[in-house]
Tab-separated table of C-alpha atoms in Angstrom:
chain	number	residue	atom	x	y	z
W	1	UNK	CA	111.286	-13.724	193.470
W	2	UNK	CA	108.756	-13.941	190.662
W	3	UNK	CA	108.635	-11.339	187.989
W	4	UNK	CA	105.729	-9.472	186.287
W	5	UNK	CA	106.316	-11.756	183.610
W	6	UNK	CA	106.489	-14.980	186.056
W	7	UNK	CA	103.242	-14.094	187.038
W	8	UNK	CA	101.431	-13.411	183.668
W	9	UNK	CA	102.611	-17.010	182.765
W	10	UNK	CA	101.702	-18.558	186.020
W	11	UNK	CA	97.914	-16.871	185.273
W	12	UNK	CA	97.746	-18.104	181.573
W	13	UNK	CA	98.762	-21.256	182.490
W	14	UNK	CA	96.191	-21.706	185.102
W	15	UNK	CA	93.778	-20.370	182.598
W	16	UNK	CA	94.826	-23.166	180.173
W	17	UNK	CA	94.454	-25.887	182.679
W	18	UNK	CA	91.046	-24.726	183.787
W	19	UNK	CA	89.308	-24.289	180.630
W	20	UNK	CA	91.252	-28.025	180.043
W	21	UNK	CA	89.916	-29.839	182.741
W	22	UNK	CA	86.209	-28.728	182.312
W	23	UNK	CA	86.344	-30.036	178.624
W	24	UNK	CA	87.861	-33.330	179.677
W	25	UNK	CA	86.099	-34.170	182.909
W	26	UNK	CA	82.794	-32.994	181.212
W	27	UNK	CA	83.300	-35.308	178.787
W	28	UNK	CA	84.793	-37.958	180.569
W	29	UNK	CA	81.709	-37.778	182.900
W	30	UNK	CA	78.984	-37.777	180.470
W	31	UNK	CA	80.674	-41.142	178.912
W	32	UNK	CA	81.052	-43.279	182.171
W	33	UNK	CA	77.717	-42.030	183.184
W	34	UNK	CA	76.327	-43.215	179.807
W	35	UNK	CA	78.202	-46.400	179.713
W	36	UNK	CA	76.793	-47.595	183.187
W	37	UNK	CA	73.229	-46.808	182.433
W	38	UNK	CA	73.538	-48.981	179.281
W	39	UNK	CA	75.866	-51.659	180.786
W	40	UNK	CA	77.930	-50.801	177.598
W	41	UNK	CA	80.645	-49.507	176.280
W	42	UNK	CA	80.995	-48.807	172.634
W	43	UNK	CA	83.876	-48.016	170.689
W	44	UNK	CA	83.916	-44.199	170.571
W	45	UNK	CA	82.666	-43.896	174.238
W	46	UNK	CA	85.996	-45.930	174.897
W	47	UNK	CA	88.109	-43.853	173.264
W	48	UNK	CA	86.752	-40.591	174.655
W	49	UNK	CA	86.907	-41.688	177.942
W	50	UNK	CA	90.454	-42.707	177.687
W	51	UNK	CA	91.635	-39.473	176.055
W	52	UNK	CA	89.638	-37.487	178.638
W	53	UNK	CA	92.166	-39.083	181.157
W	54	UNK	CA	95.367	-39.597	179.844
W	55	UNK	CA	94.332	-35.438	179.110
W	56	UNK	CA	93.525	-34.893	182.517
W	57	UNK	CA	96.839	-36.359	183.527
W	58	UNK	CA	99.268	-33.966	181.450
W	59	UNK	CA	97.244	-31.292	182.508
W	60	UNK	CA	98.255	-32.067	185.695
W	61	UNK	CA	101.739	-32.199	184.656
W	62	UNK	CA	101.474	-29.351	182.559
W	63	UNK	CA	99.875	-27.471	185.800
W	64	UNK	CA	103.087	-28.366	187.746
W	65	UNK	CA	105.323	-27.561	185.181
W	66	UNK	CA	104.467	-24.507	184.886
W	67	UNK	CA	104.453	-23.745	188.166
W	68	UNK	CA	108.101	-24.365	188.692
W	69	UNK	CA	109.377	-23.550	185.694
W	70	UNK	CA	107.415	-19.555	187.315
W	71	UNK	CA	108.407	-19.749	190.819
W	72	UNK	CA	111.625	-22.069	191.006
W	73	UNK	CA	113.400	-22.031	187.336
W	74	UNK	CA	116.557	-23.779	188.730
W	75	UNK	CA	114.828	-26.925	189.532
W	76	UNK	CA	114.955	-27.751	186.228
W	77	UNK	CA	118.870	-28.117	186.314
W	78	UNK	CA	118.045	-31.460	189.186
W	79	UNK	CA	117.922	-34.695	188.311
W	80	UNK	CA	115.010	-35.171	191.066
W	81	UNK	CA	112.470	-32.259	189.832
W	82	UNK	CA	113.725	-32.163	185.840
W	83	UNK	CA	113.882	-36.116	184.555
W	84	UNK	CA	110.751	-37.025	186.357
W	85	UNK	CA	108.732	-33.489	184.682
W	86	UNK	CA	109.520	-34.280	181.441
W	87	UNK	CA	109.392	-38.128	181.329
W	88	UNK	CA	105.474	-37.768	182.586
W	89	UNK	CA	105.006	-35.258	180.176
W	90	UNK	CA	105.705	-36.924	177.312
W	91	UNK	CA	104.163	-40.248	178.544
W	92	UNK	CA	100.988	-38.428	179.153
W	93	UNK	CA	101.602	-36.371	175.857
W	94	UNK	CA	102.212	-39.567	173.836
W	95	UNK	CA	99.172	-41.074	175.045
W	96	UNK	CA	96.755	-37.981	174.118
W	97	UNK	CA	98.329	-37.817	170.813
W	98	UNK	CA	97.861	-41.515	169.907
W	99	UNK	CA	94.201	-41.778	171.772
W	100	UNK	CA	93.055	-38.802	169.610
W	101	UNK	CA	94.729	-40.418	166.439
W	102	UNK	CA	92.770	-44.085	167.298
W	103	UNK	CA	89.792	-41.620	167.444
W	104	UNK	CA	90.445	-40.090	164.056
W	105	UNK	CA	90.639	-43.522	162.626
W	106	UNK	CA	87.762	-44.790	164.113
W	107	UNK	CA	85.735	-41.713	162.384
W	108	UNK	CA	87.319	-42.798	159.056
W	109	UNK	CA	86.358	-46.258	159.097
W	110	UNK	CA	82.588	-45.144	160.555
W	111	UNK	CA	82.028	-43.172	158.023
W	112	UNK	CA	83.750	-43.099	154.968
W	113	UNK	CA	82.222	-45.280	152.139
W	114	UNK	CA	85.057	-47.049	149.299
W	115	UNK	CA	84.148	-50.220	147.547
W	116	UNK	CA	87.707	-51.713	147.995
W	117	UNK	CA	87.757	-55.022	149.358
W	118	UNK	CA	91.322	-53.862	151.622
W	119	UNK	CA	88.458	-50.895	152.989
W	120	UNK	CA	85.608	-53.262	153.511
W	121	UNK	CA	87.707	-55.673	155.376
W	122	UNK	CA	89.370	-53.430	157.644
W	123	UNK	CA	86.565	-51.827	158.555
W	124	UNK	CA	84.711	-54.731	159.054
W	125	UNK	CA	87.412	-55.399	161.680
W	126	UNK	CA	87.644	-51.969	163.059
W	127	UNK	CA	87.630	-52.443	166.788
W	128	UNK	CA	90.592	-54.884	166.243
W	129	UNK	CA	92.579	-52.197	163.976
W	130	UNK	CA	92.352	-49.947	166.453
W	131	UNK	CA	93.253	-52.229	169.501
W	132	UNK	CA	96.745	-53.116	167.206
W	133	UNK	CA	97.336	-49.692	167.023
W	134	UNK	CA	96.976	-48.802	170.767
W	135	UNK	CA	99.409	-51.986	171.086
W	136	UNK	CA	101.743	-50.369	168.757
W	137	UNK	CA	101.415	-47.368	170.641
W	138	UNK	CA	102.413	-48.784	174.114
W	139	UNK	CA	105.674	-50.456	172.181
W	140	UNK	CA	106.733	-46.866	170.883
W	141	UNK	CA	106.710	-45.425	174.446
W	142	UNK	CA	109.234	-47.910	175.745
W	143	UNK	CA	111.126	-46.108	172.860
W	144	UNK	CA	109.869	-43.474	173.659
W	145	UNK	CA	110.687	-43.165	177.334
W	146	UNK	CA	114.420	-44.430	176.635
W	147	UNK	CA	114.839	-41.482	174.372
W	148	UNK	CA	113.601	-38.907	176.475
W	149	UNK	CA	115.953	-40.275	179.407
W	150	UNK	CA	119.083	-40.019	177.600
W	151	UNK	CA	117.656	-36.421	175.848
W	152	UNK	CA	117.368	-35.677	179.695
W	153	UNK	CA	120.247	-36.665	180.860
W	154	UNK	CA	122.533	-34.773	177.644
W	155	UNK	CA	120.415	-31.491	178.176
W	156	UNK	CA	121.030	-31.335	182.180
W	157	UNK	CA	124.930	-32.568	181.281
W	158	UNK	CA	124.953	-29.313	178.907
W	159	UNK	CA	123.417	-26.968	181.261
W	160	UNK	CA	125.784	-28.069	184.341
W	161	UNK	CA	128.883	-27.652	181.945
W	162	UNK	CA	127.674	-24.434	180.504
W	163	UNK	CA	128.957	-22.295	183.345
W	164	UNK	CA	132.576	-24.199	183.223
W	165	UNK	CA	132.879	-23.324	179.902
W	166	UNK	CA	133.150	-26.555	177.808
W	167	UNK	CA	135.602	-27.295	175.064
W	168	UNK	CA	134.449	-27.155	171.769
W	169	UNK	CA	134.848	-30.906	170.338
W	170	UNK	CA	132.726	-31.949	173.954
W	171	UNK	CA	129.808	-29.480	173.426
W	172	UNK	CA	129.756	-30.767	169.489
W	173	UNK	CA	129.526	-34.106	170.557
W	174	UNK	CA	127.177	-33.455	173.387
W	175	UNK	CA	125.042	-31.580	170.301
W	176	UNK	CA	125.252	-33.946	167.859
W	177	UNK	CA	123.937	-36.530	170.256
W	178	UNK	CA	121.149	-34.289	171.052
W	179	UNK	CA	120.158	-33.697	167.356
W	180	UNK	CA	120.350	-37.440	166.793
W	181	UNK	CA	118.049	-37.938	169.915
W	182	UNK	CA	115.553	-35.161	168.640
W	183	UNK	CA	115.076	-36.228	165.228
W	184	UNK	CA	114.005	-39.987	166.811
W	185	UNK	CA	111.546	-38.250	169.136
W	186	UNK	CA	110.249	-36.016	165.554
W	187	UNK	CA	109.975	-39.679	163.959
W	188	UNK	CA	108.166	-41.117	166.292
W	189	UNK	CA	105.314	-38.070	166.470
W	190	UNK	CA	105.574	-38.176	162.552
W	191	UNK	CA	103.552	-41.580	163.024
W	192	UNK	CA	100.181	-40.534	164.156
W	193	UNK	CA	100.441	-37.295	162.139
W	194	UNK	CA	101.156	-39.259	159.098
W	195	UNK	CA	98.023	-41.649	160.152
W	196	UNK	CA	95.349	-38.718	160.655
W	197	UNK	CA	96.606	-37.003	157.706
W	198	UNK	CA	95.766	-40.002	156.053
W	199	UNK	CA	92.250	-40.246	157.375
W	200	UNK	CA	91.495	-36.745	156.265
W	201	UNK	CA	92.461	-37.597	152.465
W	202	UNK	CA	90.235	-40.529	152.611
W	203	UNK	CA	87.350	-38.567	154.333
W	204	UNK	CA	87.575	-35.838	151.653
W	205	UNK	CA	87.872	-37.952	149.128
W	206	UNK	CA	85.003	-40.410	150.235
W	207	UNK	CA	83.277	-37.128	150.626
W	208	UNK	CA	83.952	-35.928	146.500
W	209	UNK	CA	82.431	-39.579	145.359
W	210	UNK	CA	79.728	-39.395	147.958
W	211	UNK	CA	78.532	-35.571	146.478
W	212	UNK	CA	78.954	-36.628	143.431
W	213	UNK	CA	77.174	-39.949	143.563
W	214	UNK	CA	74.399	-37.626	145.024
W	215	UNK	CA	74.235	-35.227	142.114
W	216	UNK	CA	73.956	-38.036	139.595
W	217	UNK	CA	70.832	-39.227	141.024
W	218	UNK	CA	69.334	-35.928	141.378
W	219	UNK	CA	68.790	-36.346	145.554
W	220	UNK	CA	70.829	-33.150	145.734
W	221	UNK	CA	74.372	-32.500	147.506
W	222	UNK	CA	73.655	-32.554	151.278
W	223	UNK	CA	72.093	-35.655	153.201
W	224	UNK	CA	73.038	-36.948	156.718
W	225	UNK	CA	75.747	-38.822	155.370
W	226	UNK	CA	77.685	-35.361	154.072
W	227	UNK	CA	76.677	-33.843	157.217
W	228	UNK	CA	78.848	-36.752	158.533
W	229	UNK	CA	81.501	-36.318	156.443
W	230	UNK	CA	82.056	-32.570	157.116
W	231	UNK	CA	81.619	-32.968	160.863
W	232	UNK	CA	84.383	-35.543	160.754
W	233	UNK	CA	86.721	-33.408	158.608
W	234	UNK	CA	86.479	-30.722	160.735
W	235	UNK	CA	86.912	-32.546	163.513
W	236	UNK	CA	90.378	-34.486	161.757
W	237	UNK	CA	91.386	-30.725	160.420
W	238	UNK	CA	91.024	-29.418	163.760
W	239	UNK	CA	93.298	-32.389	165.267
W	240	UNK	CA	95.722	-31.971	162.983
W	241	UNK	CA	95.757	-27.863	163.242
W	242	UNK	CA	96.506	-28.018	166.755
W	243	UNK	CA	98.749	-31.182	166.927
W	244	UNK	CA	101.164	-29.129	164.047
W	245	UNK	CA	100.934	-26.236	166.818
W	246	UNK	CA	102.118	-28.917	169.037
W	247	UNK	CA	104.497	-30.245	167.593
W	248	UNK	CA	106.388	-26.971	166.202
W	249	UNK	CA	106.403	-25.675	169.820
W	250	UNK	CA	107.751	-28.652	171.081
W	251	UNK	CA	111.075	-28.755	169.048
W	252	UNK	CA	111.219	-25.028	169.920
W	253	UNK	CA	110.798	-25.726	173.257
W	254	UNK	CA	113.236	-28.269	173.444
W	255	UNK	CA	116.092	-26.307	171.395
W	256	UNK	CA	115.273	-23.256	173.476
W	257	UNK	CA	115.662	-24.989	176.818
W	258	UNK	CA	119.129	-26.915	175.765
W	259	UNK	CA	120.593	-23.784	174.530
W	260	UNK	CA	119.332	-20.594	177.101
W	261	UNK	CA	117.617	-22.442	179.797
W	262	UNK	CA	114.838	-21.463	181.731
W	263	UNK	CA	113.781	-18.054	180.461
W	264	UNK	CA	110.950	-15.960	179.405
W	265	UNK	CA	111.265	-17.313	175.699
W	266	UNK	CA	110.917	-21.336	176.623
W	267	UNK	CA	107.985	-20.130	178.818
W	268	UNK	CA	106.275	-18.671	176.095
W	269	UNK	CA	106.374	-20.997	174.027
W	270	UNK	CA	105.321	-23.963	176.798
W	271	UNK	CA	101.811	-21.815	176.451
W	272	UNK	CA	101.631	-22.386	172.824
W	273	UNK	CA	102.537	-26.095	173.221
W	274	UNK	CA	99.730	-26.367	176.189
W	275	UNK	CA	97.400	-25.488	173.807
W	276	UNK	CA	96.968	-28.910	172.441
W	277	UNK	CA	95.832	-31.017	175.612
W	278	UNK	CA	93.328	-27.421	176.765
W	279	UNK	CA	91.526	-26.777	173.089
W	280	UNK	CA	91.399	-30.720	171.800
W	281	UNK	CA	88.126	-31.955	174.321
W	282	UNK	CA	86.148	-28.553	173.235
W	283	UNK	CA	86.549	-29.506	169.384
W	284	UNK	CA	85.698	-33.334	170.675
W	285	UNK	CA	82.304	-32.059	172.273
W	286	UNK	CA	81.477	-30.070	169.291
W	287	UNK	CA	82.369	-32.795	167.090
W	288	UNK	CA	79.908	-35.541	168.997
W	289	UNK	CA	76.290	-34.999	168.784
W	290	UNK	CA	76.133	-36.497	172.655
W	291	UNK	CA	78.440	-34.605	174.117
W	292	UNK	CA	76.833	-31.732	172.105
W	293	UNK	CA	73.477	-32.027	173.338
W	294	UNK	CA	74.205	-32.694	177.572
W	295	UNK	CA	76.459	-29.511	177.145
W	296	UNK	CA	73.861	-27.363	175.869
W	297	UNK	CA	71.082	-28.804	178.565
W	298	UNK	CA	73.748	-27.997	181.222
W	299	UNK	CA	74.441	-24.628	180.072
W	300	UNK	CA	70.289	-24.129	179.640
W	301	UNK	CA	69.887	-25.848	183.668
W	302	UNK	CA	72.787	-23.489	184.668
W	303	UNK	CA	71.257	-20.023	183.004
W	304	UNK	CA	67.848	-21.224	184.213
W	305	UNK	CA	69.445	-21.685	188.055
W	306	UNK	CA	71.358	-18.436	187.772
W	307	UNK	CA	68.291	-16.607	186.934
W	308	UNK	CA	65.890	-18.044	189.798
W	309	UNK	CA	69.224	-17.033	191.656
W	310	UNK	CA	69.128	-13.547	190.611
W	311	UNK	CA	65.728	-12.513	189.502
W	312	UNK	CA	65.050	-9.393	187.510
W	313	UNK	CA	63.465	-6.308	189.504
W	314	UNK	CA	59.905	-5.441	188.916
């Protein structure tokens, strides 16, 4: 039977995967629509649309999740409901984290300006760059998925032994391996943070020379180029805001489900941690000037409909 608690969780998490989807498919929409009127497909566009669905699918994970971990908690304990969860999660997770990290670096390369040779040839070769790292990224899953199957299988052994009462060298062992296991999975996420951290350094300080390069030929301290800058850096800052949410609430969630289970304090923090995936497309469409400017003829074709729908009295 679900509790008033269950039920508050259920409705936030629906909430979250809601105001999720309409981000993503919006913006998933808008690009393919875009890309076959042009018959092309550029860079960004790519990108977009690829992070708008590997999104879509952990929200669809995230969506079940939730619901089981509301209405049928023990599940989790099974081999058949537990494994499978959490391996699509963190496919779908590691996907979204390394799309939207390809996307910061793409928005580095775009628009930062450095005279460095290294600079000038990578980002004369930035659609290759970015196609190596997506490569990379598809290795580090393999890894990635081995890790989370024996970090599976060691958290469902310690939950199946916990009610027998294990011996103390077993459950330090059992532990130990678990630690070993997390700080591999906390390596491999340190990758892309370490790579859009990166990008923001470079944007800010490409941004410093840029101002300053302005002020020394008296044209001022704002130009579309700055504008450029700061809309990327908020963009990166934003990313890197929520993916540190993330990330926190991941290793909580994980240490919280290995040592009490199931219980009101995992599924709080799985809200926190579902943040990432529902927030990430609305800072995207903000971000793009595209996406930017078909949301806000939507929204004016939707208030304009809802008011020939519901005229005022005279």
């Amino acid at each position: 039977m679900a509790t008033e608690f269950d039920k508050i969780f259920l409705t936030l998490a629906i909430v979250e995967f809601i105001i999720g989807m309409l981000g993503n498919v919006f913006t998933g929409l808008v690009n393919c629509s875009e890309g076959i009127k042009n018959q092309k497909v550029f860079s960004v566009d790519f990108i977009l649309t690829c992070l708008a669905i590997s999104t879509i699918g952990q929200l669809l994970v995230v969506l079940f999740d939730s619901c089981v971990a509301g209405l049928a908690p023990h599940l989790y304990a099974t081999d058949r409901v537990g494994k499978p969860v959490a391996m699509l999660w963190h496919m779908t997770n590691h996907l979204t984290t390394w799309l939207a990290t390809c996307l910061s670096i793409f928005y580095f390369f775009k628009i930062a300006h450095f005279p460095h040779s290294l600079f000038l040839w990578l980002r004369w070769r930035m659609n290759r760059v970015i196609a190596i790292l997506l490569t990379l990224s598809l290795f580090l899953l393999i890894f990635d998925c081995l890790v989370i199957e024996m970090f599976m299988d060691i958290s469902l052994n310690i939950i199946d032994k916990s009610n027998l009462t294990l011996y103390l060298d077993e459950s330090k062992t059992l532990y130990d391996k678990l630690s070993l296991l997390k700080t591999l999975l906390s390596l491999n996420s340190f990758i892309p943070f370490s790579l859009c951290l990166t990008s923001l350094l470079f944007l800010f300080l490409s941004l410093v020379r840029h101002t300053r390069n302005l002020k020394l030929s008296s044209l001022g301290s704002r130009d579309s180029s700055t504008e450029a800058h700061r809309r990327a850096m908020k963009m990166v800052m934003s990313f890197l805001f929520l993916f540190i949410v993330h990330f926190f609430s991941l290793q909580v969630t994980n240490w919280t489900f290995c040592i009490l289970g199931n219980n009101k304090y995992t599924q709080f923090v799985m809200l926190a941690l579902n943040a990432f995936p529902s927030c990430h497309s609305f800072i995207l469409i903000l971000g793009n000037s595209k996406l930017r400017q078909t949301a806000v003829r939507l929204l004016w074709h939707l208030r304009n409909y809802t008011k020939r729908l519901n005229p005022l009295p005279l």
